[in-house]
Amino acid sequence: SGLTLKIGKLMQRKNARTIYVMRDPFDSVVARYLHEMKLHGSRPDMFEKWCLENERMHAEAEKYFFNEKVRGLLEGIPCHAEFIKWVQWYNHAFKMA
């Protein structure tokens, strides 16, 4: 790997290369749900309910981060909070490279 941990800081080595393995966002959302299912004993048929509850949990934060137009666009996307997390994760990974 091109990274070393040194005294609590991440230092990049010279001539290091980064390889990104990108998962399908739908696979990532389903994997997160299945993980929650293991932890809390949910059933596979509760996926839609899990998405709605997840969106309710993030609704207040979305008011802070997104304007009304963007929030309106997000309303039609099931589990949109999970897709936002997916995009943010890869954005941060690209910034580190």
mmCIF file of N, CA, C and O in Angstrom:
data_model
loop_
_atom_site.group_PDB
_atom_site.id
_atom_site.type_symbol
_atom_site.label_atom_id
_atom_site.label_comp_id
_atom_site.label_asym_id
_atom_site.label_seq_id
_atom_site.Cartn_x
_atom_site.Cartn_y
_atom_site.Cartn_z
ATOM 1 N N SER A 1 0.839 -1.184 0.000
ATOM 2 C CA SER A 1 0.000 0.000 0.000
ATOM 3 C C SER A 1 0.879 1.240 0.000
ATOM 4 O O SER A 1 2.006 1.215 0.459
ATOM 5 N N GLY A 2 0.326 2.334 -0.459
ATOM 6 C CA GLY A 2 1.097 3.565 -0.550
ATOM 7 C C GLY A 2 0.965 4.450 0.668
ATOM 8 O O GLY A 2 1.349 5.603 0.643
ATOM 9 N N LEU A 3 0.402 3.917 1.760
ATOM 10 C CA LEU A 3 0.191 4.757 2.929
ATOM 11 C C LEU A 3 0.845 4.136 4.157
ATOM 12 O O LEU A 3 0.874 2.924 4.314
ATOM 13 N N THR A 4 1.370 4.960 5.031
ATOM 14 C CA THR A 4 1.900 4.481 6.307
ATOM 15 C C THR A 4 1.328 5.352 7.411
ATOM 16 O O THR A 4 1.071 6.538 7.212
ATOM 17 N N LEU A 5 1.141 4.758 8.570
ATOM 18 C CA LEU A 5 0.650 5.499 9.724
ATOM 19 C C LEU A 5 1.847 5.869 10.575
ATOM 20 O O LEU A 5 2.630 5.013 10.962
ATOM 21 N N LYS A 6 2.020 7.145 10.817
ATOM 22 C CA LYS A 6 3.186 7.603 11.555
ATOM 23 C C LYS A 6 2.744 8.629 12.587
ATOM 24 O O LYS A 6 2.222 9.679 12.237
ATOM 25 N N ILE A 7 2.915 8.304 13.847
ATOM 26 C CA ILE A 7 2.573 9.182 14.960
ATOM 27 C C ILE A 7 1.176 9.793 14.774
ATOM 28 O O ILE A 7 0.978 10.991 14.836
ATOM 29 N N GLY A 8 0.198 8.938 14.504
ATOM 30 C CA GLY A 8 -1.174 9.388 14.403
ATOM 31 C C GLY A 8 -1.516 10.136 13.138
ATOM 32 O O GLY A 8 -2.618 10.623 12.986
ATOM 33 N N LYS A 9 -0.578 10.268 12.210
ATOM 34 C CA LYS A 9 -0.855 10.977 10.963
ATOM 35 C C LYS A 9 -0.683 10.024 9.796
ATOM 36 O O LYS A 9 0.183 9.163 9.800
ATOM 37 N N LEU A 10 -1.483 10.210 8.792
ATOM 38 C CA LEU A 10 -1.394 9.409 7.588
ATOM 39 C C LEU A 10 -0.440 10.110 6.626
ATOM 40 O O LEU A 10 -0.678 11.231 6.219
ATOM 41 N N MET A 11 0.640 9.449 6.313
ATOM 42 C CA MET A 11 1.653 10.030 5.430
ATOM 43 C C MET A 11 1.644 9.260 4.116
ATOM 44 O O MET A 11 1.632 8.041 4.120
ATOM 45 N N GLN A 12 1.676 9.961 2.994
ATOM 46 C CA GLN A 12 1.698 9.298 1.697
ATOM 47 C C GLN A 12 3.141 9.158 1.231
ATOM 48 O O GLN A 12 3.923 10.094 1.294
ATOM 49 N N ARG A 13 3.458 7.951 0.771
ATOM 50 C CA ARG A 13 4.805 7.698 0.258
ATOM 51 C C ARG A 13 4.944 8.260 -1.155
ATOM 52 O O ARG A 13 3.984 8.323 -1.906
ATOM 53 N N LYS A 14 6.172 8.605 -1.526
ATOM 54 C CA LYS A 14 6.426 9.043 -2.894
ATOM 55 C C LYS A 14 6.223 7.865 -3.828
ATOM 56 O O LYS A 14 6.468 6.722 -3.481
ATOM 57 N N ASN A 15 5.784 8.147 -5.017
ATOM 58 C CA ASN A 15 5.549 7.137 -6.055
ATOM 59 C C ASN A 15 4.441 6.153 -5.700
ATOM 60 O O ASN A 15 4.387 5.063 -6.247
ATOM 61 N N ALA A 16 3.584 6.490 -4.770
ATOM 62 C CA ALA A 16 2.479 5.604 -4.404
ATOM 63 C C ALA A 16 1.359 5.743 -5.431
ATOM 64 O O ALA A 16 1.155 6.806 -6.016
ATOM 65 N N ARG A 17 0.664 4.667 -5.659
ATOM 66 C CA ARG A 17 -0.474 4.679 -6.571
ATOM 67 C C ARG A 17 -1.716 4.264 -5.812
ATOM 68 O O ARG A 17 -1.642 3.478 -4.877
ATOM 69 N N THR A 18 -2.838 4.764 -6.253
ATOM 70 C CA THR A 18 -4.105 4.435 -5.618
ATOM 71 C C THR A 18 -4.974 3.698 -6.614
ATOM 72 O O THR A 18 -5.105 4.109 -7.762
ATOM 73 N N ILE A 19 -5.586 2.632 -6.157
ATOM 74 C CA ILE A 19 -6.540 1.882 -6.974
ATOM 75 C C ILE A 19 -7.882 1.938 -6.264
ATOM 76 O O ILE A 19 -7.977 1.636 -5.078
ATOM 77 N N TYR A 20 -8.903 2.348 -6.980
ATOM 78 C CA TYR A 20 -10.245 2.415 -6.416
ATOM 79 C C TYR A 20 -11.057 1.223 -6.905
ATOM 80 O O TYR A 20 -11.102 0.960 -8.098
ATOM 81 N N VAL A 21 -11.673 0.537 -5.983
ATOM 82 C CA VAL A 21 -12.610 -0.523 -6.324
ATOM 83 C C VAL A 21 -13.979 0.014 -5.931
ATOM 84 O O VAL A 21 -14.275 0.180 -4.756
ATOM 85 N N MET A 22 -14.779 0.348 -6.935
ATOM 86 C CA MET A 22 -16.074 0.967 -6.664
ATOM 87 C C MET A 22 -17.180 -0.077 -6.712
ATOM 88 O O MET A 22 -17.299 -0.802 -7.683
ATOM 89 N N ARG A 23 -17.949 -0.107 -5.638
ATOM 90 C CA ARG A 23 -19.093 -0.999 -5.579
ATOM 91 C C ARG A 23 -20.295 -0.316 -6.222
ATOM 92 O O ARG A 23 -20.418 0.898 -6.209
ATOM 93 N N ASP A 24 -21.183 -1.125 -6.703
ATOM 94 C CA ASP A 24 -22.466 -0.622 -7.195
ATOM 95 C C ASP A 24 -23.195 0.005 -6.004
ATOM 96 O O ASP A 24 -23.286 -0.608 -4.939
ATOM 97 N N PRO A 25 -23.700 1.234 -6.138
ATOM 98 C CA PRO A 25 -24.359 1.880 -4.994
ATOM 99 C C PRO A 25 -25.554 1.079 -4.471
ATOM 100 O O PRO A 25 -25.810 1.058 -3.268
ATOM 101 N N PHE A 26 -26.272 0.392 -5.347
ATOM 102 C CA PHE A 26 -27.412 -0.407 -4.893
ATOM 103 C C PHE A 26 -26.935 -1.572 -4.031
ATOM 104 O O PHE A 26 -27.552 -1.897 -3.017
ATOM 105 N N ASP A 27 -25.831 -2.202 -4.422
ATOM 106 C CA ASP A 27 -25.260 -3.278 -3.615
ATOM 107 C C ASP A 27 -24.841 -2.759 -2.242
ATOM 108 O O ASP A 27 -24.999 -3.440 -1.231
ATOM 109 N N SER A 28 -24.293 -1.553 -2.204
ATOM 110 C CA SER A 28 -23.861 -0.969 -0.929
ATOM 111 C C SER A 28 -25.040 -0.720 -0.004
ATOM 112 O O SER A 28 -24.968 -0.998 1.193
ATOM 113 N N VAL A 29 -26.132 -0.196 -0.540
ATOM 114 C CA VAL A 29 -27.319 0.075 0.285
ATOM 115 C C VAL A 29 -27.883 -1.233 0.824
ATOM 116 O O VAL A 29 -28.206 -1.339 2.011
ATOM 117 N N VAL A 30 -27.986 -2.235 -0.025
ATOM 118 C CA VAL A 30 -28.510 -3.532 0.419
ATOM 119 C C VAL A 30 -27.573 -4.139 1.469
ATOM 120 O O VAL A 30 -28.040 -4.676 2.481
ATOM 121 N N ALA A 31 -26.261 -4.026 1.277
ATOM 122 C CA ALA A 31 -25.301 -4.565 2.251
ATOM 123 C C ALA A 31 -25.449 -3.874 3.597
ATOM 124 O O ALA A 31 -25.393 -4.526 4.646
ATOM 125 N N ARG A 32 -25.659 -2.558 3.582
ATOM 126 C CA ARG A 32 -25.860 -1.833 4.850
ATOM 127 C C ARG A 32 -27.135 -2.291 5.539
ATOM 128 O O ARG A 32 -27.169 -2.465 6.753
ATOM 129 N N TYR A 33 -28.187 -2.518 4.759
ATOM 130 C CA TYR A 33 -29.433 -3.011 5.345
ATOM 131 C C TYR A 33 -29.225 -4.401 5.939
ATOM 132 O O TYR A 33 -29.661 -4.673 7.061
ATOM 133 N N LEU A 34 -28.559 -5.285 5.210
ATOM 134 C CA LEU A 34 -28.326 -6.642 5.707
ATOM 135 C C LEU A 34 -27.492 -6.623 6.985
ATOM 136 O O LEU A 34 -27.720 -7.417 7.898
ATOM 137 N N HIS A 35 -26.543 -5.691 7.058
ATOM 138 C CA HIS A 35 -25.750 -5.538 8.278
ATOM 139 C C HIS A 35 -26.655 -5.124 9.444
ATOM 140 O O HIS A 35 -26.564 -5.681 10.541
ATOM 141 N N GLU A 36 -27.519 -4.148 9.206
ATOM 142 C CA GLU A 36 -28.473 -3.719 10.238
ATOM 143 C C GLU A 36 -29.396 -4.874 10.640
ATOM 144 O O GLU A 36 -29.753 -5.016 11.801
ATOM 145 N N MET A 37 -29.785 -5.672 9.658
ATOM 146 C CA MET A 37 -30.655 -6.814 9.911
ATOM 147 C C MET A 37 -29.989 -7.767 10.912
ATOM 148 O O MET A 37 -30.629 -8.262 11.837
ATOM 149 N N LYS A 38 -28.687 -8.016 10.727
ATOM 150 C CA LYS A 38 -27.953 -8.897 11.648
ATOM 151 C C LYS A 38 -27.912 -8.308 13.055
ATOM 152 O O LYS A 38 -28.063 -9.018 14.040
ATOM 153 N N LEU A 39 -27.690 -6.997 13.138
ATOM 154 C CA LEU A 39 -27.569 -6.354 14.449
ATOM 155 C C LEU A 39 -28.891 -6.256 15.191
ATOM 156 O O LEU A 39 -28.944 -6.433 16.403
ATOM 157 N N HIS A 40 -29.964 -5.959 14.473
ATOM 158 C CA HIS A 40 -31.235 -5.652 15.127
ATOM 159 C C HIS A 40 -32.347 -6.646 14.836
ATOM 160 O O HIS A 40 -33.480 -6.433 15.261
ATOM 161 N N GLY A 41 -32.047 -7.691 14.091
ATOM 162 C CA GLY A 41 -33.039 -8.732 13.867
ATOM 163 C C GLY A 41 -34.181 -8.353 12.935
ATOM 164 O O GLY A 41 -35.265 -8.892 13.057
ATOM 165 N N SER A 42 -33.968 -7.428 12.032
ATOM 166 C CA SER A 42 -35.011 -7.070 11.066
ATOM 167 C C SER A 42 -35.216 -8.209 10.081
ATOM 168 O O SER A 42 -34.412 -9.127 9.982
ATOM 169 N N ARG A 43 -36.287 -8.122 9.345
ATOM 170 C CA ARG A 43 -36.578 -9.134 8.327
ATOM 171 C C ARG A 43 -36.336 -8.541 6.943
ATOM 172 O O ARG A 43 -36.469 -7.340 6.744
ATOM 173 N N PRO A 44 -36.013 -9.411 5.961
ATOM 174 C CA PRO A 44 -35.763 -8.916 4.602
ATOM 175 C C PRO A 44 -36.939 -8.127 4.011
ATOM 176 O O PRO A 44 -36.740 -7.216 3.233
ATOM 177 N N ASP A 45 -38.161 -8.440 4.418
ATOM 178 C CA ASP A 45 -39.313 -7.730 3.866
ATOM 179 C C ASP A 45 -39.512 -6.353 4.496
ATOM 180 O O ASP A 45 -40.434 -5.634 4.141
ATOM 181 N N MET A 46 -38.638 -5.955 5.410
ATOM 182 C CA MET A 46 -38.763 -4.664 6.088
ATOM 183 C C MET A 46 -37.849 -3.606 5.460
ATOM 184 O O MET A 46 -37.660 -2.538 6.017
ATOM 185 N N PHE A 47 -37.278 -3.886 4.295
ATOM 186 C CA PHE A 47 -36.327 -2.967 3.663
ATOM 187 C C PHE A 47 -36.926 -1.581 3.450
ATOM 188 O O PHE A 47 -36.316 -0.563 3.782
ATOM 189 N N GLU A 48 -38.139 -1.536 2.923
ATOM 190 C CA GLU A 48 -38.775 -0.234 2.654
ATOM 191 C C GLU A 48 -38.982 0.544 3.948
ATOM 192 O O GLU A 48 -38.730 1.758 4.001
ATOM 193 N N LYS A 49 -39.417 -0.147 4.997
ATOM 194 C CA LYS A 49 -39.619 0.517 6.285
ATOM 195 C C LYS A 49 -38.281 1.052 6.815
ATOM 196 O O LYS A 49 -38.213 2.148 7.347
ATOM 197 N N TRP A 50 -37.213 0.264 6.657
ATOM 198 C CA TRP A 50 -35.885 0.690 7.097
ATOM 199 C C TRP A 50 -35.457 1.957 6.359
ATOM 200 O O TRP A 50 -34.939 2.893 6.960
ATOM 201 N N CYS A 51 -35.709 2.004 5.052
ATOM 202 C CA CYS A 51 -35.363 3.188 4.259
ATOM 203 C C CYS A 51 -36.116 4.415 4.752
ATOM 204 O O CYS A 51 -35.529 5.486 4.919
ATOM 205 N N LEU A 52 -37.412 4.261 4.992
ATOM 206 C CA LEU A 52 -38.217 5.399 5.445
ATOM 207 C C LEU A 52 -37.757 5.896 6.808
ATOM 208 O O LEU A 52 -37.663 7.103 7.044
ATOM 209 N N GLU A 53 -37.459 4.963 7.710
ATOM 210 C CA GLU A 53 -36.992 5.365 9.039
ATOM 211 C C GLU A 53 -35.628 6.061 8.943
ATOM 212 O O GLU A 53 -35.382 7.059 9.625
ATOM 213 N N ASN A 54 -34.772 5.549 8.090
ATOM 214 C CA ASN A 54 -33.464 6.149 7.870
ATOM 215 C C ASN A 54 -33.613 7.572 7.339
ATOM 216 O O ASN A 54 -32.901 8.488 7.762
ATOM 217 N N GLU A 55 -34.531 7.779 6.424
ATOM 218 C CA GLU A 55 -34.766 9.118 5.876
ATOM 219 C C GLU A 55 -35.324 10.066 6.928
ATOM 220 O O GLU A 55 -34.947 11.238 6.969
ATOM 221 N N ARG A 56 -36.202 9.569 7.788
ATOM 222 C CA ARG A 56 -36.731 10.409 8.872
ATOM 223 C C ARG A 56 -35.611 10.837 9.824
ATOM 224 O O ARG A 56 -35.588 11.968 10.298
ATOM 225 N N MET A 57 -34.674 9.916 10.099
ATOM 226 C CA MET A 57 -33.565 10.228 10.998
ATOM 227 C C MET A 57 -32.689 11.346 10.446
ATOM 228 O O MET A 57 -32.156 12.152 11.196
ATOM 229 N N HIS A 58 -32.545 11.412 9.127
ATOM 230 C CA HIS A 58 -31.647 12.388 8.504
ATOM 231 C C HIS A 58 -32.372 13.638 7.995
ATOM 232 O O HIS A 58 -31.737 14.542 7.460
ATOM 233 N N ALA A 59 -33.678 13.701 8.170
ATOM 234 C CA ALA A 59 -34.464 14.808 7.610
ATOM 235 C C ALA A 59 -34.018 16.166 8.142
ATOM 236 O O ALA A 59 -33.911 17.137 7.383
ATOM 237 N N GLU A 60 -33.737 16.255 9.422
ATOM 238 C CA GLU A 60 -33.346 17.537 10.010
ATOM 239 C C GLU A 60 -31.991 17.998 9.466
ATOM 240 O O GLU A 60 -31.811 19.165 9.141
ATOM 241 N N ALA A 61 -31.053 17.077 9.348
ATOM 242 C CA ALA A 61 -29.732 17.425 8.811
ATOM 243 C C ALA A 61 -29.836 17.850 7.356
ATOM 244 O O ALA A 61 -29.132 18.756 6.911
ATOM 245 N N GLU A 62 -30.723 17.204 6.612
ATOM 246 C CA GLU A 62 -30.882 17.553 5.198
ATOM 247 C C GLU A 62 -31.404 18.970 5.038
ATOM 248 O O GLU A 62 -31.045 19.657 4.088
ATOM 249 N N LYS A 63 -32.225 19.446 5.972
ATOM 250 C CA LYS A 63 -32.709 20.828 5.916
ATOM 251 C C LYS A 63 -31.536 21.800 6.026
ATOM 252 O O LYS A 63 -31.553 22.869 5.440
ATOM 253 N N TYR A 64 -30.535 21.416 6.774
ATOM 254 C CA TYR A 64 -29.363 22.264 6.978
ATOM 255 C C TYR A 64 -28.438 22.244 5.758
ATOM 256 O O TYR A 64 -27.900 23.263 5.368
ATOM 257 N N PHE A 65 -28.261 21.063 5.156
ATOM 258 C CA PHE A 65 -27.276 20.910 4.083
ATOM 259 C C PHE A 65 -27.818 21.144 2.670
ATOM 260 O O PHE A 65 -27.070 21.487 1.774
ATOM 261 N N PHE A 66 -29.113 20.921 2.461
ATOM 262 C CA PHE A 66 -29.674 21.004 1.116
ATOM 263 C C PHE A 66 -30.771 22.051 1.050
ATOM 264 O O PHE A 66 -31.590 22.157 1.959
ATOM 265 N N ASN A 67 -30.812 22.785 -0.069
ATOM 266 C CA ASN A 67 -31.883 23.758 -0.224
ATOM 267 C C ASN A 67 -33.196 23.027 -0.564
ATOM 268 O O ASN A 67 -33.211 21.824 -0.792
ATOM 269 N N GLU A 68 -34.267 23.771 -0.610
ATOM 270 C CA GLU A 68 -35.596 23.186 -0.818
ATOM 271 C C GLU A 68 -35.705 22.449 -2.155
ATOM 272 O O GLU A 68 -36.318 21.384 -2.245
ATOM 273 N N LYS A 69 -35.076 22.998 -3.180
ATOM 274 C CA LYS A 69 -35.135 22.361 -4.498
ATOM 275 C C LYS A 69 -34.482 20.976 -4.475
ATOM 276 O O LYS A 69 -35.037 20.005 -4.975
ATOM 277 N N VAL A 70 -33.300 20.883 -3.876
ATOM 278 C CA VAL A 70 -32.592 19.596 -3.795
ATOM 279 C C VAL A 70 -33.386 18.615 -2.935
ATOM 280 O O VAL A 70 -33.533 17.446 -3.294
ATOM 281 N N ARG A 71 -33.903 19.085 -1.808
ATOM 282 C CA ARG A 71 -34.713 18.195 -0.950
ATOM 283 C C ARG A 71 -35.923 17.676 -1.706
ATOM 284 O O ARG A 71 -36.316 16.520 -1.557
ATOM 285 N N GLY A 72 -36.516 18.512 -2.556
ATOM 286 C CA GLY A 72 -37.644 18.066 -3.372
ATOM 287 C C GLY A 72 -37.242 16.963 -4.340
ATOM 288 O O GLY A 72 -37.991 16.010 -4.560
ATOM 289 N N LEU A 73 -36.059 17.080 -4.916
ATOM 290 C CA LEU A 73 -35.571 16.042 -5.828
ATOM 291 C C LEU A 73 -35.287 14.737 -5.081
ATOM 292 O O LEU A 73 -35.497 13.650 -5.616
ATOM 293 N N LEU A 74 -34.806 14.844 -3.859
ATOM 294 C CA LEU A 74 -34.476 13.657 -3.079
ATOM 295 C C LEU A 74 -35.710 12.877 -2.630
ATOM 296 O O LEU A 74 -35.622 11.669 -2.390
ATOM 297 N N GLU A 75 -36.844 13.555 -2.522
ATOM 298 C CA GLU A 75 -38.067 12.903 -2.039
ATOM 299 C C GLU A 75 -38.450 11.674 -2.855
ATOM 300 O O GLU A 75 -38.970 10.722 -2.322
ATOM 301 N N GLY A 76 -38.185 11.674 -4.128
ATOM 302 C CA GLY A 76 -38.588 10.553 -4.963
ATOM 303 C C GLY A 76 -37.588 9.404 -5.012
ATOM 304 O O GLY A 76 -37.825 8.413 -5.684
ATOM 305 N N ILE A 77 -36.486 9.518 -4.273
ATOM 306 C CA ILE A 77 -35.452 8.488 -4.315
ATOM 307 C C ILE A 77 -35.493 7.687 -3.021
ATOM 308 O O ILE A 77 -35.186 8.214 -1.952
ATOM 309 N N PRO A 78 -35.867 6.410 -3.104
ATOM 310 C CA PRO A 78 -35.890 5.603 -1.879
ATOM 311 C C PRO A 78 -34.478 5.433 -1.315
ATOM 312 O O PRO A 78 -33.514 5.270 -2.060
ATOM 313 N N CYS A 79 -34.369 5.497 -0.012
ATOM 314 C CA CYS A 79 -33.074 5.348 0.689
ATOM 315 C C CYS A 79 -32.050 6.378 0.231
ATOM 316 O O CYS A 79 -30.845 6.103 0.203
ATOM 317 N N HIS A 80 -32.507 7.584 -0.109
ATOM 318 C CA HIS A 80 -31.577 8.577 -0.651
ATOM 319 C C HIS A 80 -30.452 8.920 0.323
ATOM 320 O O HIS A 80 -29.341 9.214 -0.096
ATOM 321 N N ALA A 81 -30.705 8.861 1.621
ATOM 322 C CA ALA A 81 -29.650 9.164 2.599
ATOM 323 C C ALA A 81 -28.482 8.188 2.447
ATOM 324 O O ALA A 81 -27.319 8.569 2.579
ATOM 325 N N GLU A 82 -28.783 6.937 2.151
ATOM 326 C CA GLU A 82 -27.721 5.942 1.957
ATOM 327 C C GLU A 82 -26.918 6.233 0.694
ATOM 328 O O GLU A 82 -25.699 6.062 0.679
ATOM 329 N N PHE A 83 -27.570 6.692 -0.354
ATOM 330 C CA PHE A 83 -26.845 7.020 -1.583
ATOM 331 C C PHE A 83 -25.966 8.252 -1.381
ATOM 332 O O PHE A 83 -24.862 8.331 -1.924
ATOM 333 N N ILE A 84 -26.441 9.196 -0.571
ATOM 334 C CA ILE A 84 -25.639 10.383 -0.260
ATOM 335 C C ILE A 84 -24.383 9.962 0.499
ATOM 336 O O ILE A 84 -23.281 10.430 0.210
ATOM 337 N N LYS A 85 -24.535 9.041 1.460
ATOM 338 C CA LYS A 85 -23.370 8.533 2.194
ATOM 339 C C LYS A 85 -22.385 7.871 1.245
ATOM 340 O O LYS A 85 -21.171 8.029 1.387
ATOM 341 N N TRP A 86 -22.883 7.121 0.282
ATOM 342 C CA TRP A 86 -22.041 6.419 -0.683
ATOM 343 C C TRP A 86 -21.220 7.428 -1.497
ATOM 344 O O TRP A 86 -20.014 7.285 -1.645
ATOM 345 N N VAL A 87 -21.891 8.462 -1.990
ATOM 346 C CA VAL A 87 -21.210 9.487 -2.785
ATOM 347 C C VAL A 87 -20.166 10.210 -1.931
ATOM 348 O O VAL A 87 -19.034 10.431 -2.370
ATOM 349 N N GLN A 88 -20.531 10.559 -0.703
ATOM 350 C CA GLN A 88 -19.587 11.265 0.166
ATOM 351 C C GLN A 88 -18.359 10.408 0.459
ATOM 352 O O GLN A 88 -17.241 10.915 0.487
ATOM 353 N N TRP A 89 -18.548 9.117 0.681
ATOM 354 C CA TRP A 89 -17.430 8.228 0.969
ATOM 355 C C TRP A 89 -16.432 8.253 -0.190
ATOM 356 O O TRP A 89 -15.230 8.409 0.020
ATOM 357 N N TYR A 90 -16.942 8.111 -1.414
ATOM 358 C CA TYR A 90 -16.038 8.112 -2.571
ATOM 359 C C TYR A 90 -15.443 9.485 -2.823
ATOM 360 O O TYR A 90 -14.283 9.606 -3.224
ATOM 361 N N ASN A 91 -16.184 10.551 -2.577
ATOM 362 C CA ASN A 91 -15.615 11.897 -2.719
ATOM 363 C C ASN A 91 -14.425 12.077 -1.780
ATOM 364 O O ASN A 91 -13.385 12.613 -2.170
ATOM 365 N N HIS A 92 -14.572 11.622 -0.531
ATOM 366 C CA HIS A 92 -13.471 11.732 0.426
ATOM 367 C C HIS A 92 -12.292 10.855 0.003
ATOM 368 O O HIS A 92 -11.129 11.252 0.138
ATOM 369 N N ALA A 93 -12.583 9.659 -0.495
ATOM 370 C CA ALA A 93 -11.506 8.769 -0.946
ATOM 371 C C ALA A 93 -10.725 9.400 -2.095
ATOM 372 O O ALA A 93 -9.494 9.342 -2.118
ATOM 373 N N PHE A 94 -11.425 10.035 -3.042
ATOM 374 C CA PHE A 94 -10.745 10.671 -4.166
ATOM 375 C C PHE A 94 -9.896 11.857 -3.710
ATOM 376 O O PHE A 94 -8.829 12.116 -4.260
ATOM 377 N N LYS A 95 -10.366 12.588 -2.701
ATOM 378 C CA LYS A 95 -9.601 13.719 -2.193
ATOM 379 C C LYS A 95 -8.304 13.267 -1.547
ATOM 380 O O LYS A 95 -7.306 13.975 -1.568
ATOM 381 N N MET A 96 -8.314 12.081 -0.934
ATOM 382 C CA MET A 96 -7.110 11.582 -0.266
ATOM 383 C C MET A 96 -6.024 11.177 -1.240
ATOM 384 O O MET A 96 -4.847 11.163 -0.905
ATOM 385 N N ALA A 97 -6.414 10.831 -2.463
ATOM 386 C CA ALA A 97 -5.433 10.321 -3.435
ATOM 387 C C ALA A 97 -4.574 11.425 -3.998
ATOM 388 O O ALA A 97 -4.865 12.551 -4.031
#
